[in-house]
Short mmCIF file of C-alpha atoms in Angstrom, two decimals:
data_model
loop_
_atom_site.label_atom_id
_atom_site.label_comp_id
_atom_site.label_asym_id
_atom_site.label_seq_id
_atom_site.Cartn_x
_atom_site.Cartn_y
_atom_site.Cartn_z
CA SER A 1 -27.79 19.81 -36.47
CA THR A 2 -30.62 18.54 -38.67
CA GLY A 3 -33.09 21.07 -37.28
CA VAL A 4 -35.66 18.33 -36.58
CA GLY A 5 -37.39 17.38 -33.37
CA GLY A 6 -35.40 14.32 -32.26
CA VAL A 7 -32.49 12.12 -33.26
CA GLY A 8 -31.54 8.70 -31.90
CA VAL A 9 -28.70 6.33 -32.80
CA ARG A 10 -29.11 2.63 -32.26
CA VAL A 11 -26.29 0.08 -32.57
CA PHE A 12 -27.29 -3.58 -32.56
CA ASP A 13 -24.15 -5.31 -33.84
CA THR A 14 -21.98 -4.99 -30.75
CA PRO A 15 -19.29 -7.43 -29.51
CA ASN A 16 -21.51 -8.82 -26.75
CA GLY A 17 -24.54 -9.09 -29.06
CA GLU A 18 -26.65 -6.54 -27.19
CA ALA A 19 -28.22 -3.56 -28.95
CA ARG A 20 -27.87 -0.22 -27.19
CA VAL A 21 -28.52 3.47 -27.70
CA VAL A 22 -25.25 5.30 -28.29
CA VAL A 23 -26.61 8.80 -28.79
CA SER A 24 -30.09 10.09 -28.01
CA SER A 25 -31.44 13.63 -28.22
CA ARG A 26 -35.11 14.38 -27.46
CA PHE A 27 -35.94 10.88 -28.64
CA PRO A 28 -38.31 8.48 -26.89
CA GLY A 29 -36.40 5.47 -25.60
CA GLU A 30 -39.44 3.24 -25.98
CA LEU A 31 -39.47 3.92 -29.71
CA ALA A 32 -35.79 3.06 -30.10
CA PHE A 33 -36.16 -0.19 -28.19
CA GLU A 34 -39.26 -1.15 -30.17
CA HIS A 35 -37.24 -1.23 -33.37
CA CYS A 36 -34.57 -3.58 -32.15
CA ASP A 37 -37.04 -5.81 -30.33
CA ASP A 38 -38.75 -6.38 -33.66
CA VAL A 39 -35.64 -7.44 -35.58
CA GLY A 40 -36.11 -10.89 -37.05
CA SER A 41 -39.50 -11.45 -35.44
CA ARG A 42 -41.91 -9.55 -37.69
CA GLY A 43 -42.12 -6.71 -40.21
CA SER A 44 -40.62 -3.52 -38.74
CA PHE A 45 -38.78 -0.33 -39.59
CA CYS A 46 -35.54 -2.05 -38.59
CA ALA A 47 -36.19 -4.92 -40.96
CA ALA A 48 -36.78 -2.43 -43.78
CA ALA A 49 -33.50 -0.68 -43.05
CA LEU A 50 -31.74 -4.03 -43.26
CA GLY A 51 -33.11 -4.46 -46.76
CA LEU A 52 -35.85 -6.97 -45.89
CA ALA A 53 -38.28 -5.18 -48.12
CA SER A 54 -41.25 -6.39 -50.08
CA GLU A 55 -43.68 -4.66 -52.37
CA LYS A 56 -45.51 -3.24 -49.34
CA TRP A 57 -42.38 -1.40 -48.24
CA ASP A 58 -41.45 0.23 -51.54
CA LYS A 59 -43.49 3.39 -50.94
CA TRP A 60 -41.43 4.32 -47.87
CA LEU A 61 -37.96 3.09 -48.88
CA THR A 62 -35.11 4.97 -50.53
CA ASN A 63 -32.68 3.23 -52.86
CA ASP A 64 -30.14 2.92 -50.04
CA GLY A 65 -32.65 1.29 -47.70
CA ALA A 66 -33.68 4.28 -45.56
CA PHE A 67 -37.28 4.29 -44.33
CA HIS A 68 -39.16 7.61 -44.61
CA VAL A 69 -42.68 8.48 -43.48
CA LYS A 70 -43.89 12.03 -44.16
CA SER A 71 -47.00 11.84 -41.94
CA ILE A 72 -47.71 8.95 -39.61
CA SER A 73 -51.31 10.00 -38.90
CA ASP A 74 -52.16 10.47 -42.61
CA GLU A 75 -50.53 7.23 -43.66
CA SER A 76 -51.57 5.20 -40.64
CA PRO A 77 -53.96 2.83 -42.47
CA GLU A 78 -51.27 1.83 -44.96
CA LEU A 79 -48.53 1.68 -42.34
CA ALA A 80 -50.63 -0.68 -40.28
CA THR A 81 -50.03 -3.40 -42.88
CA VAL A 82 -46.27 -3.36 -42.36
CA VAL A 83 -45.62 -1.68 -38.99
CA SER A 84 -46.63 -2.80 -35.51
CA GLU A 85 -49.52 -0.95 -33.89
CA LYS A 86 -47.42 -0.34 -30.80
CA LEU A 87 -44.85 1.57 -32.85
CA GLN A 88 -47.44 3.80 -34.46
CA THR A 89 -49.11 4.48 -31.12
CA CYS A 90 -45.75 5.38 -29.55
CA CYS A 91 -45.02 7.96 -32.28
CA LEU A 92 -48.46 9.52 -32.11
CA GLU A 93 -48.49 9.69 -28.30
CA CYS A 94 -45.15 11.48 -28.39
CA GLY A 95 -46.50 13.88 -31.00
CA TYR A 96 -44.29 12.75 -33.87
CA GLU A 97 -45.57 12.95 -37.43
CA SER A 98 -42.45 12.67 -39.58
CA LEU A 99 -40.17 9.69 -39.23
CA ALA A 100 -36.99 8.49 -40.94
CA ILE A 101 -34.80 5.50 -40.15
CA ILE A 102 -31.41 5.38 -41.88
CA PRO A 103 -29.14 2.32 -41.76
CA ILE A 104 -25.59 2.75 -40.44
CA ARG A 105 -23.38 0.78 -42.80
CA LEU A 106 -19.93 -0.67 -42.31
CA GLN A 107 -18.74 -2.16 -45.56
CA GLU A 108 -21.41 -4.75 -46.42
CA ARG A 109 -22.96 -4.87 -42.97
CA VAL A 110 -25.63 -2.78 -41.31
CA ILE A 111 -24.48 -2.24 -37.73
CA GLY A 112 -27.18 0.12 -36.52
CA LEU A 113 -29.83 2.72 -37.28
CA VAL A 114 -30.27 6.46 -37.05
CA HIS A 115 -33.85 7.46 -36.14
CA ILE A 116 -35.09 10.97 -36.95
CA VAL A 117 -38.50 12.22 -35.81
CA ASP A 118 -40.36 15.52 -35.87
CA SER A 119 -43.75 16.72 -34.74
CA ARG A 120 -44.35 18.44 -38.08
CA ARG A 121 -45.66 16.79 -41.22
CA ASP A 122 -43.06 16.29 -43.94
CA ALA A 123 -40.43 18.02 -41.79
CA ILE A 124 -37.71 15.50 -42.69
CA HIS A 125 -37.12 16.32 -46.32
CA ARG A 126 -35.22 14.14 -48.74
CA GLY A 127 -32.11 16.34 -48.66
CA ILE A 128 -31.59 15.53 -44.97
CA ILE A 129 -31.98 11.82 -45.66
CA ASP A 130 -29.60 11.91 -48.65
CA ALA A 131 -26.97 13.75 -46.61
CA MET A 132 -27.33 11.27 -43.73
CA GLU A 133 -27.06 8.30 -46.07
CA ARG A 134 -23.81 9.67 -47.55
CA ALA A 135 -22.41 10.14 -44.06
CA MET A 136 -23.36 6.68 -42.78
CA PRO A 137 -20.23 4.77 -44.00
CA VAL A 138 -17.98 7.25 -42.17
CA PHE A 139 -20.32 7.15 -39.20
CA GLY A 140 -20.11 3.35 -39.23
CA ILE A 141 -16.29 3.43 -39.09
CA ALA A 142 -16.42 5.89 -36.20
CA ILE A 143 -18.89 3.72 -34.28
CA GLU A 144 -16.77 0.64 -34.88
CA ARG A 145 -13.76 2.43 -33.42
CA ILE A 146 -15.82 3.50 -30.40
CA LEU A 147 -17.03 -0.06 -29.85
CA LYS A 148 -13.52 -1.49 -30.20
CA THR A 149 -12.19 1.07 -27.76
CA LYS A 150 -14.93 0.23 -25.29
CA GLU A 151 -14.25 -3.48 -25.73
CA LEU A 152 -10.55 -2.91 -25.09
CA GLU A 153 -11.45 -0.89 -22.00
CA ARG A 154 -13.75 -3.68 -20.84
CA ARG A 155 -11.03 -6.29 -21.31
CA GLU A 156 -8.46 -4.08 -19.62
CA ASP A 157 -10.79 -3.64 -16.67
CA PHE A 158 -11.37 -7.41 -16.57
CA TYR A 159 -7.64 -8.21 -16.47
CA ARG A 160 -7.01 -5.42 -13.95
CA ARG A 161 -9.63 -6.93 -11.66
CA LEU A 162 -8.13 -10.39 -12.24
CA VAL A 163 -4.71 -9.14 -11.19
CA GLU A 164 -5.99 -7.21 -8.18
CA THR A 165 -7.96 -10.16 -6.83
CA SER A 166 -5.16 -12.69 -7.39
CA PRO A 167 -4.05 -14.55 -4.24
CA ASP A 168 -0.47 -14.28 -5.54
CA ALA A 169 1.71 -11.17 -5.45
CA ILE A 170 2.14 -9.71 -8.95
CA VAL A 171 4.87 -7.16 -9.66
CA VAL A 172 5.59 -5.56 -13.06
CA ALA A 173 9.03 -3.96 -13.48
CA ASP A 174 10.58 -2.16 -16.43
CA MET A 175 13.69 -3.49 -18.13
CA GLU A 176 15.85 -1.56 -15.63
CA GLY A 177 14.17 -3.38 -12.73
CA ARG A 178 12.06 -0.45 -11.46
CA ILE A 179 8.58 -1.35 -10.26
CA GLU A 180 5.84 0.00 -12.55
CA GLN A 181 2.80 -1.85 -11.22
CA LEU A 182 1.88 -4.20 -8.40
CA ASN A 183 -1.31 -5.66 -7.02
CA GLU A 184 -2.76 -5.47 -3.53
CA ARG A 185 -1.35 -8.86 -2.52
CA ALA A 186 2.19 -7.68 -3.41
CA ILE A 187 1.71 -4.60 -1.22
CA GLU A 188 0.70 -6.89 1.65
CA LEU A 189 3.44 -9.47 1.06
CA TYR A 190 6.31 -6.97 0.98
CA ARG A 191 4.60 -4.69 3.56
CA PHE A 192 4.70 -1.46 1.59
CA GLU A 193 3.08 1.49 3.29
CA SER A 194 1.18 2.29 0.08
CA ARG A 195 1.16 1.54 -3.62
CA GLU A 196 2.86 4.87 -4.32
CA SER A 197 5.77 3.99 -2.03
CA ALA A 198 6.50 0.91 -4.18
CA LEU A 199 6.41 2.53 -7.62
CA GLY A 200 9.88 3.28 -8.99
CA LEU A 201 11.64 1.11 -6.41
CA ASP A 202 14.29 -1.29 -7.69
CA ALA A 203 12.60 -4.70 -7.50
CA ARG A 204 15.92 -6.30 -6.53
CA GLU A 205 15.54 -4.69 -3.11
CA LEU A 206 12.76 -7.21 -2.46
CA VAL A 207 15.17 -10.16 -2.75
CA SER A 208 18.16 -11.17 -0.63
CA GLU A 209 21.56 -10.31 -2.08
CA ALA A 210 22.49 -13.97 -2.53
CA ASP A 211 19.30 -14.60 -4.50
CA VAL A 212 19.81 -11.48 -6.62
CA GLN A 213 23.08 -13.00 -7.80
CA LYS A 214 21.42 -16.36 -8.38
CA ILE A 215 18.60 -14.83 -10.45
CA ALA A 216 21.09 -12.70 -12.41
CA GLY A 217 22.80 -15.89 -13.46
CA MET A 218 19.50 -17.16 -14.87
CA TRP A 219 18.83 -14.02 -16.94
CA GLN A 220 19.99 -15.58 -20.21
CA PHE A 221 17.74 -18.59 -19.58
CA LEU A 222 14.80 -16.20 -19.15
CA ILE A 223 15.67 -14.41 -22.40
CA ASP A 224 15.95 -17.67 -24.32
CA ASN A 225 12.84 -19.34 -22.86
CA ASP A 226 10.64 -16.32 -22.05
CA ARG A 227 9.84 -17.87 -18.67
CA LEU A 228 11.73 -18.56 -15.48
CA GLY A 229 10.52 -20.55 -12.53
CA PRO A 230 9.09 -21.43 -10.27
CA ILE A 231 12.22 -20.68 -8.24
CA GLU A 232 12.58 -20.31 -4.49
CA TYR A 233 14.10 -17.19 -3.01
CA THR A 234 14.42 -15.27 0.25
CA GLY A 235 12.12 -12.25 0.15
CA LEU A 236 12.84 -9.00 1.97
CA ARG A 237 9.94 -7.06 3.42
CA ARG A 238 10.12 -3.29 3.86
CA ASP A 239 10.05 -3.70 7.66
CA GLY A 240 13.28 -5.74 7.50
CA THR A 241 11.76 -9.18 8.03
CA ARG A 242 12.36 -12.09 5.66
CA PHE A 243 10.23 -14.87 4.22
CA TRP A 244 10.56 -17.86 1.94
CA GLY A 245 9.12 -17.05 -1.49
CA GLU A 246 8.43 -18.84 -4.75
CA SER A 247 8.33 -16.87 -7.98
CA THR A 248 7.69 -17.30 -11.70
CA SER A 249 8.76 -14.57 -14.13
CA SER A 250 8.15 -13.81 -17.80
CA PHE A 251 8.50 -10.91 -20.23
CA ILE A 252 5.76 -8.63 -21.48
CA ARG A 253 6.50 -8.04 -25.17
CA ASP A 254 5.24 -5.55 -27.75
CA LEU A 255 3.80 -6.50 -31.16
CA GLU A 256 7.32 -6.76 -32.60
CA GLY A 257 8.35 -9.19 -29.88
CA ASN A 258 10.59 -6.76 -28.00
CA ALA A 259 10.65 -7.19 -24.22
CA GLN A 260 9.06 -4.14 -22.57
CA ALA A 261 8.67 -5.25 -18.97
CA LEU A 262 9.09 -8.19 -16.62
CA VAL A 263 6.16 -9.59 -14.66
CA SER A 264 6.80 -11.75 -11.59
CA VAL A 265 4.15 -13.79 -9.80
CA SER A 266 5.20 -14.70 -6.26
CA ARG A 267 3.78 -16.34 -3.17
CA ASP A 268 4.85 -16.76 0.44
CA ILE A 269 5.87 -20.39 1.05
CA THR A 270 7.25 -19.88 4.56
CA ALA A 271 4.64 -22.17 6.13
CA ARG A 272 5.39 -24.86 3.57
CA LYS A 273 9.14 -24.60 4.09
CA GLU A 274 8.73 -24.78 7.86
CA ALA A 275 6.54 -27.86 7.49
CA GLU A 276 9.12 -29.41 5.17
CA GLU A 277 11.87 -28.70 7.68
CA GLU A 278 9.85 -30.21 10.51
CA LEU A 279 9.16 -33.25 8.35
CA ARG A 280 12.87 -33.52 7.56
CA ARG A 281 13.74 -33.46 11.26
CA TRP A 282 11.21 -36.18 12.00
CA ALA A 283 12.55 -38.19 9.07
CA GLU A 284 16.01 -37.95 10.64
CA VAL A 285 14.62 -39.18 13.95
CA PHE A 286 12.77 -41.99 12.19
CA ALA A 287 15.86 -43.10 10.28
CA HIS A 288 18.33 -42.95 13.15
CA ALA A 289 16.19 -44.00 16.12
CA GLN A 290 17.65 -46.94 18.06
CA TRP A 291 14.18 -48.41 18.64
CA GLY A 292 11.89 -49.89 16.05
CA VAL A 293 9.22 -47.71 14.41
CA ALA A 294 6.53 -48.95 12.02
CA ILE A 295 3.48 -47.32 10.46
CA GLY A 296 0.37 -49.03 9.05
CA ARG A 297 -3.02 -47.85 7.87
CA VAL A 298 -6.07 -48.20 10.13
CA GLY A 299 -8.26 -51.02 8.85
CA ALA A 300 -5.35 -52.88 7.28
CA GLU A 301 -2.72 -55.23 8.69
CA THR A 302 0.13 -54.47 6.28
CA LEU A 303 3.14 -52.35 7.12
CA GLU A 304 3.49 -49.14 5.03
CA LEU A 305 6.73 -47.84 6.51
CA VAL A 306 9.40 -49.19 8.88
CA ASN A 307 12.66 -47.68 10.06
CA PRO A 308 16.03 -49.46 9.83
CA ALA A 309 16.05 -50.41 13.54
CA PHE A 310 12.65 -52.14 13.24
CA ALA A 311 13.82 -54.11 10.20
CA LEU A 312 17.17 -54.99 11.76
CA MET A 313 15.69 -56.45 14.94
CA HIS A 314 13.58 -58.77 12.75
CA GLY A 315 16.47 -59.70 10.46
CA TYR A 316 14.99 -58.04 7.36
CA SER A 317 15.72 -54.98 5.27
CA SER A 318 13.20 -52.13 5.37
CA ASP A 319 12.13 -52.78 1.77
CA GLU A 320 11.41 -56.45 2.54
CA LEU A 321 8.97 -55.54 5.30
CA VAL A 322 6.98 -52.87 3.44
CA GLY A 323 3.70 -54.46 2.36
CA THR A 324 4.12 -57.41 4.73
CA SER A 325 1.28 -58.30 7.09
CA ALA A 326 2.25 -57.38 10.64
CA ILE A 327 0.84 -60.66 11.96
CA GLU A 328 3.64 -62.52 10.13
CA LEU A 329 6.10 -60.98 12.60
CA ARG A 330 4.30 -62.43 15.61
CA ALA A 331 5.49 -65.65 17.25
CA ASP A 332 3.02 -68.51 16.81
CA GLU A 333 1.94 -68.42 20.46
CA THR A 334 0.96 -64.72 20.31
CA ARG A 335 -0.76 -64.58 16.91
CA SER A 336 -4.18 -65.28 18.41
CA PHE A 337 -3.94 -61.99 20.32
CA PHE A 338 -3.02 -59.89 17.26
CA VAL A 339 -6.51 -58.73 16.26
CA SER A 340 -7.62 -58.02 19.82
CA ASP A 341 -4.43 -55.98 20.42
CA LEU A 342 -5.22 -53.87 17.33
CA ARG A 343 -8.85 -53.33 18.35
CA GLU A 344 -7.89 -52.33 21.89
CA ALA A 345 -5.33 -49.83 20.59
CA GLU A 346 -7.92 -48.30 18.25
CA ARG A 347 -10.47 -48.08 21.04
CA ALA A 348 -8.12 -46.50 23.58
CA GLU A 349 -6.11 -44.59 20.91
CA HIS A 350 -2.96 -45.73 22.74
CA GLN A 351 -1.94 -49.13 24.02
CA THR A 352 1.26 -50.57 25.52
CA PHE A 353 1.77 -54.30 25.92
CA GLU A 354 4.38 -57.05 25.82
CA THR A 355 4.36 -59.76 23.16
CA VAL A 356 6.74 -62.08 21.31
CA HIS A 357 7.96 -61.52 17.73
CA ARG A 358 9.68 -63.84 15.29
CA ARG A 359 12.79 -63.04 13.25
CA LYS A 360 13.40 -63.94 9.62
CA ASP A 361 15.55 -66.91 10.71
CA GLY A 362 12.70 -68.27 12.85
CA THR A 363 14.12 -67.29 16.24
CA ILE A 364 11.85 -65.39 18.59
CA PHE A 365 12.38 -62.45 20.95
CA PRO A 366 10.29 -60.66 23.57
CA CYS A 367 9.35 -57.06 22.83
CA LEU A 368 7.45 -54.10 24.23
CA VAL A 369 4.89 -52.61 21.83
CA SER A 370 3.60 -49.05 22.17
CA MET A 371 0.81 -48.46 19.63
CA SER A 372 -0.85 -45.05 18.98
CA LEU A 373 -3.34 -43.70 16.44
CA LEU A 374 -2.39 -40.92 14.00
CA LYS A 375 -5.24 -38.57 12.97
CA ASP A 376 -5.69 -36.22 10.03
CA SER A 377 -6.63 -32.52 10.27
CA SER A 378 -10.31 -33.40 10.66
CA GLY A 379 -9.64 -35.71 13.62
CA VAL A 380 -10.14 -39.00 11.77
CA ALA A 381 -7.72 -41.80 12.67
CA THR A 382 -5.88 -42.85 9.51
CA HIS A 383 -2.74 -44.73 10.64
CA ARG A 384 -1.24 -46.71 13.49
CA LEU A 385 2.19 -45.79 14.86
CA VAL A 386 4.10 -48.64 16.51
CA ASN A 387 7.20 -48.17 18.64
CA LEU A 388 8.95 -51.47 19.33
CA GLN A 389 11.64 -52.25 21.89
CA ASP A 390 13.54 -55.56 21.97
CA LEU A 391 13.36 -56.88 25.56
CA THR A 392 15.82 -59.74 25.09
CA SER A 393 18.61 -58.14 27.15
CA GLN A 394 16.21 -56.95 29.83
CA LYS A 395 14.58 -60.34 30.13
CA ALA A 396 18.01 -62.03 30.39
CA LEU A 397 19.07 -59.60 33.10
CA GLN A 398 15.84 -60.20 34.99
CA ALA A 399 16.43 -63.94 34.80
CA GLN A 400 19.96 -63.56 36.15
CA LEU A 401 18.70 -61.45 39.05
CA ALA A 402 16.00 -63.93 39.84
CA GLN A 403 18.58 -66.76 39.75
CA SER A 404 20.83 -64.82 42.12
CA ASP A 405 17.94 -64.22 44.51
CA ARG A 406 17.16 -67.95 44.60
CA MET A 407 20.80 -68.84 45.30
CA ALA A 408 21.18 -66.28 48.06
#
């Protein structure tokens, strides 16, 4: 609209600190980049526009800090004292004679520059420059709004990507419970056919009826604390199958603090719950087994865990035996074999042998030891598992039978 050969807009005070061309029309990019590359390093048009003027600059500066050259070729010798040779060469090679650089102001700051060039001498008259200078404060406000909008868009895109790549299922529902947004993991977890098929659905359909009632009873807690969870629930998939889930919920609020939506972050904990149940069953076996069970770490002699039967057959409580050296339970005559028995069990990974143990009251009893190695997920042996059977009754019965045979 200026009627000149080329116009470029350069903004160098952006949120990420990088200068960039916002608008460019028939304007050499090399020229625009030259200006910003020179900022703070040596005398340049950009420095003049920022008010870094000296006596050498006065001839080309307006009162508002705009830089104006009527003819680059005619004024080249003088310009050479304040302007880089590369910049002059760029203008002349592109056929530009007239040049003006006008600072874009935002309050007390200069946030960018408008470059105007033309192939004609003195084609950029003072009226154009004055009009541009008057418009620059408004132009600065407009650019700031553009930059803020772009920054908001950048942040929105960042958080959208963060949500979409989350390993947890994220569901956003309105205050009526209807699903407004969900990420890819939520689509997979609840087995929706598509994202569109989930939108508008009542989120309570993804939870068992019993858990819906339980969560409803916690609604006031969520209102008062703005966060609920993690809580466990039974999730309902769209194909009718169920899973164990764990969820944390919180409100999304507007600037006035009013709740606008509810976001829930959930994960499938079925594998964990199944492992916990299996562990519980084994704990029941361990606690109620009628034979002795003890566990110790490989490389150590102390007992880490014993069941009630193991403690009872030695006359101790379970707590008394934890941390005790296993060799203390051996009868004196079998202690010399203790280390070799351990080494053989570690070598073979399983070993069964008879030995003699001593009770808390000093009495001894024969026993059958079955020792195995327990390994971690990488196959490294970490613990020894000992199953112990008291052979006192069996040995007595064998003695009676032998006595009967001799008397027959």
